[in-house]
Tab-separated table of C-alpha atoms and ligand atoms in Angstrom:
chain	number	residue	atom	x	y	z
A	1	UNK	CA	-8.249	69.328	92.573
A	2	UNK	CA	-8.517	73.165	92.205
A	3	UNK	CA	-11.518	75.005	91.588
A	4	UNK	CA	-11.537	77.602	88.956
A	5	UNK	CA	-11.760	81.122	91.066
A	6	UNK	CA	-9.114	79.974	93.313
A	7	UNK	CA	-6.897	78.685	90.205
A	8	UNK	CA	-6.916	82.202	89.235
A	9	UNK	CA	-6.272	83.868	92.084
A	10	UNK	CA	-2.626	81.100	92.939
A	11	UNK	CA	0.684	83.170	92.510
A	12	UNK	CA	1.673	82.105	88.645
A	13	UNK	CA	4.610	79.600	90.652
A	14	UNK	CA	1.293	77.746	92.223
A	15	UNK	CA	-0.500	77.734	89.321
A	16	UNK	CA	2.201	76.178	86.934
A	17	UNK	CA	2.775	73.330	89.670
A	18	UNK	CA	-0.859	72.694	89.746
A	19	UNK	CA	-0.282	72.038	85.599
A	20	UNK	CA	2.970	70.786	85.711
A	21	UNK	CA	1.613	67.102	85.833
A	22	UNK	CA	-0.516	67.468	83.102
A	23	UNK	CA	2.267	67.692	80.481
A	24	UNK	CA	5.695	67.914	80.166
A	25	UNK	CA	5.498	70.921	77.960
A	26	UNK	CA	6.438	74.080	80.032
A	27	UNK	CA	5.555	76.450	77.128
A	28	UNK	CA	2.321	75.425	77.432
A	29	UNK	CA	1.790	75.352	81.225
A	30	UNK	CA	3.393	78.691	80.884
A	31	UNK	CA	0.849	80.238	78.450
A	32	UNK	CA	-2.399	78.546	80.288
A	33	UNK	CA	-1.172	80.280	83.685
A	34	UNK	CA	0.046	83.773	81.866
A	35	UNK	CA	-3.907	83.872	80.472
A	36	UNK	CA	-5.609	83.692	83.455
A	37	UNK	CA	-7.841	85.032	84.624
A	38	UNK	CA	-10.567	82.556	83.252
A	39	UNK	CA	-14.188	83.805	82.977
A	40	UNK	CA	-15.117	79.507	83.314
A	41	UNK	CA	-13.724	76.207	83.655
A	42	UNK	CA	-15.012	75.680	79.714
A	43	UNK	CA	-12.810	78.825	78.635
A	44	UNK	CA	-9.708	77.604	80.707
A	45	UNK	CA	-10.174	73.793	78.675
A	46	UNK	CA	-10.980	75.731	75.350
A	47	UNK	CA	-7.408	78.111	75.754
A	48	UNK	CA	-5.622	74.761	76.950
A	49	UNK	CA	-7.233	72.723	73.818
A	50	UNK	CA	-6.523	75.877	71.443
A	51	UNK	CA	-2.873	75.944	72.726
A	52	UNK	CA	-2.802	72.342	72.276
A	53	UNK	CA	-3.360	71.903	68.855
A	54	UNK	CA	-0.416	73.861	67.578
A	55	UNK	CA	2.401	71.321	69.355
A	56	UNK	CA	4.131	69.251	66.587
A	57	UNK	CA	7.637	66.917	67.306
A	58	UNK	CA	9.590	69.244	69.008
A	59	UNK	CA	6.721	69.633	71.834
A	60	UNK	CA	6.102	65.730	71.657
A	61	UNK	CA	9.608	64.662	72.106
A	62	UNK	CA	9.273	66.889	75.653
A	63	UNK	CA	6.237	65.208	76.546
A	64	UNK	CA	7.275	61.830	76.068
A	65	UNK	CA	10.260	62.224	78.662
A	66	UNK	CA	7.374	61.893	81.902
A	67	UNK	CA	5.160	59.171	80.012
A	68	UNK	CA	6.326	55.671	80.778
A	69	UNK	CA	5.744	52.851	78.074
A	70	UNK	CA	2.246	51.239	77.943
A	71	UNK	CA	2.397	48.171	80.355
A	72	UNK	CA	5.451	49.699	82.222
A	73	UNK	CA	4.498	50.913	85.813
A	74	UNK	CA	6.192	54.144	86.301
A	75	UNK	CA	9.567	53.960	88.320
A	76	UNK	CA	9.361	57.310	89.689
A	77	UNK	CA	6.400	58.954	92.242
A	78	UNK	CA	4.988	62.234	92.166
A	79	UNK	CA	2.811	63.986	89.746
A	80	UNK	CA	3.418	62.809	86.216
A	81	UNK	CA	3.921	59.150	87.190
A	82	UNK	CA	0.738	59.163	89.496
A	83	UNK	CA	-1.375	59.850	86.518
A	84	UNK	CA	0.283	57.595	84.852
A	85	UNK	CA	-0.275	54.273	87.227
A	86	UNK	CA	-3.715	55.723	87.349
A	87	UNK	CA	-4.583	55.681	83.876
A	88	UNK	CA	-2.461	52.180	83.114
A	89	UNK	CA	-4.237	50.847	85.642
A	90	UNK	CA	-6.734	49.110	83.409
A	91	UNK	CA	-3.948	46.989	81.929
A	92	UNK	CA	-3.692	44.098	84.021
A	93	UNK	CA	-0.267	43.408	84.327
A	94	UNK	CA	-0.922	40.221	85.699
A	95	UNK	CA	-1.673	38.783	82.345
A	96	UNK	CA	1.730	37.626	81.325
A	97	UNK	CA	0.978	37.036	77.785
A	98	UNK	CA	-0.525	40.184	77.018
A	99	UNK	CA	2.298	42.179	79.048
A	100	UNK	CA	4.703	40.579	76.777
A	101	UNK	CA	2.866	41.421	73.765
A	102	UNK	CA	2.776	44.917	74.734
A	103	UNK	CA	6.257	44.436	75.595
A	104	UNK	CA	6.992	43.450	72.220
A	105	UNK	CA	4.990	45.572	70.485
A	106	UNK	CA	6.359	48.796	72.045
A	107	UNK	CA	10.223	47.463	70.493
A	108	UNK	CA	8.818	47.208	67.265
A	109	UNK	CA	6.725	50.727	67.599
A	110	UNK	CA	9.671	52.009	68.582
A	111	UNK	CA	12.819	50.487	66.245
A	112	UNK	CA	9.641	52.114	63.342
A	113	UNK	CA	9.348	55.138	64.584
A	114	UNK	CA	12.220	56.209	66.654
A	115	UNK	CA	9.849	57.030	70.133
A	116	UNK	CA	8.169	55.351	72.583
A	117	UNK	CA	4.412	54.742	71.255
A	118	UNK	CA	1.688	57.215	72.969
A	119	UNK	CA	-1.849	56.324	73.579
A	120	UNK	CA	-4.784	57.828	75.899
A	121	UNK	CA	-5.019	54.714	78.372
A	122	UNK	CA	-7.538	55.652	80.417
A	123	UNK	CA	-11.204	53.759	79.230
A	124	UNK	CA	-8.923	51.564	77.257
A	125	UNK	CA	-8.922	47.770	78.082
A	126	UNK	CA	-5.150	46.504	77.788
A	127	UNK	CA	-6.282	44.196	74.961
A	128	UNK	CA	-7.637	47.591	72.851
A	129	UNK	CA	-4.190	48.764	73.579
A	130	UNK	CA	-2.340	45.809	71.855
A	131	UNK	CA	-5.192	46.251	69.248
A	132	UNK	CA	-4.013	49.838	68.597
A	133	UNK	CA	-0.758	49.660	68.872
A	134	UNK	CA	-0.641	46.821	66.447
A	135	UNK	CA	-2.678	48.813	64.098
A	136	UNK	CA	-0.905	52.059	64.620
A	137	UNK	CA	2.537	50.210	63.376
A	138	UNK	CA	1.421	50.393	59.872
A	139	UNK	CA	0.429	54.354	59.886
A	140	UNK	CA	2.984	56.186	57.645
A	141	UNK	CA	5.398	58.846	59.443
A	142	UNK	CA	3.180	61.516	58.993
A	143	UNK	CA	-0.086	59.678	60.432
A	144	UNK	CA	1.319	58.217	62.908
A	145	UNK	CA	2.619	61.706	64.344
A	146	UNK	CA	-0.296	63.032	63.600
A	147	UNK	CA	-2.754	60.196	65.644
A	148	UNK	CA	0.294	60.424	68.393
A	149	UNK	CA	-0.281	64.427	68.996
A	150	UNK	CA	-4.147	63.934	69.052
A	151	UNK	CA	-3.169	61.205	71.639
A	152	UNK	CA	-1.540	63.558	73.477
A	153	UNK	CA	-4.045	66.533	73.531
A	154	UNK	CA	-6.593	63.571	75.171
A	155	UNK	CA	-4.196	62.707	78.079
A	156	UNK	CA	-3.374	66.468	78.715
A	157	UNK	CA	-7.106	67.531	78.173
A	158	UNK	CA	-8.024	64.563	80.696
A	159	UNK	CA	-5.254	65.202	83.476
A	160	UNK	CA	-6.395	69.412	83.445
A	161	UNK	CA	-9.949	68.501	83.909
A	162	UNK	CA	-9.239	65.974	86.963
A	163	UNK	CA	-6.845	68.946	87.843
A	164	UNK	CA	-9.382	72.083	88.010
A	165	UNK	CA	-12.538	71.279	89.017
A	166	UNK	CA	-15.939	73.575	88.268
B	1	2AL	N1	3.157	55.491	76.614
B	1	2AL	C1	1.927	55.881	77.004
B	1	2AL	O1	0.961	55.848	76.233
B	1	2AL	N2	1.803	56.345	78.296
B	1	2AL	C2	0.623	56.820	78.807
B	1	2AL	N3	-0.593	56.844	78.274
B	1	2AL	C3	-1.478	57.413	79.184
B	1	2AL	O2	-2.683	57.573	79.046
B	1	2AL	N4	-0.786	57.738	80.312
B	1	2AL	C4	0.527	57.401	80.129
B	1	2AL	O3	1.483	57.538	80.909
């Protein structure tokens, strides 16, 4: 956890390591650390959002390379897959049936729509999970890319606010 004056004042190689784990996208770590300084935390999350919003499938399939499958505890340590464990951490994988659901369900997201499905975990119960995913199968191409990106802006938004603090 950084504060915001100090975040400014890191060499830009400090500064995009302190992002790095937020998302895999290093355009975008690149452009939040090239902007700074930041006159408040609030300007730093609106630039971040802004930038944010114009990612489409190229930026996705960059991201999804450092975000395990739902129900999947992340094989690797460090950055990424610490957020990770922490924000799966809600889905009990001690429930057998509902980690093979999951299981399931992420095969049949994926044979649909070629990538491994995407949701914000964190404040999400394992059962809304299953409940989303199983809804999310029957978007069309275009929704389902589109709910997947806004999926992604809430884990990134959510990772750079535990990340800089006020
Ligand atoms: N496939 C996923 O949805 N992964 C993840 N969702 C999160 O909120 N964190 C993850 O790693």
């Amino acid at each position: 956890m950084t504060a915001l004056i100090p975040f400014n004042q890191l060499s830009a190689e400090q500064a995009r390591a302190l992002l790095a784990p937020c998302v895999a996208i290093p355009h975008w770590v690149e452009q939040l650390v090239a902007e700074r300084p930041y006159a408040s935390r609030g300007a730093l999350l609106d630039k971040a959002r802004t930038l944010a919003a114009g990612w489409g499938e190229a930026e996705l399939a960059q991201a999804l390379s450092a975000h395990p499958r739902i129900g999947e505890k992340p094989q690797t340590t460090g950055g990424h897959a610490e957020f990770s464990r922490r924000e799966q951490s809600a889905v009990d994988d001690n429930d057998a049936r509902l980690t093979q659901a999951l299981k399931e369900g992420n095969a049949r997201y994926e044979a649909r729509f070629g990538r491994v499905f995407l949701i914000r975990a964190k404040g999400r119960s394992g059962e809304e999970i299953l409940a989303a995913l199983e809804r999310r199968l029957n978007n069309g191409d275009a929704e389902e890319l589109r709910e997947t990106l806004a999926q992604l802006v809430e884990i990134t938004l959510l990772r750079l606010e535990g990340v800089i603090s006020e």
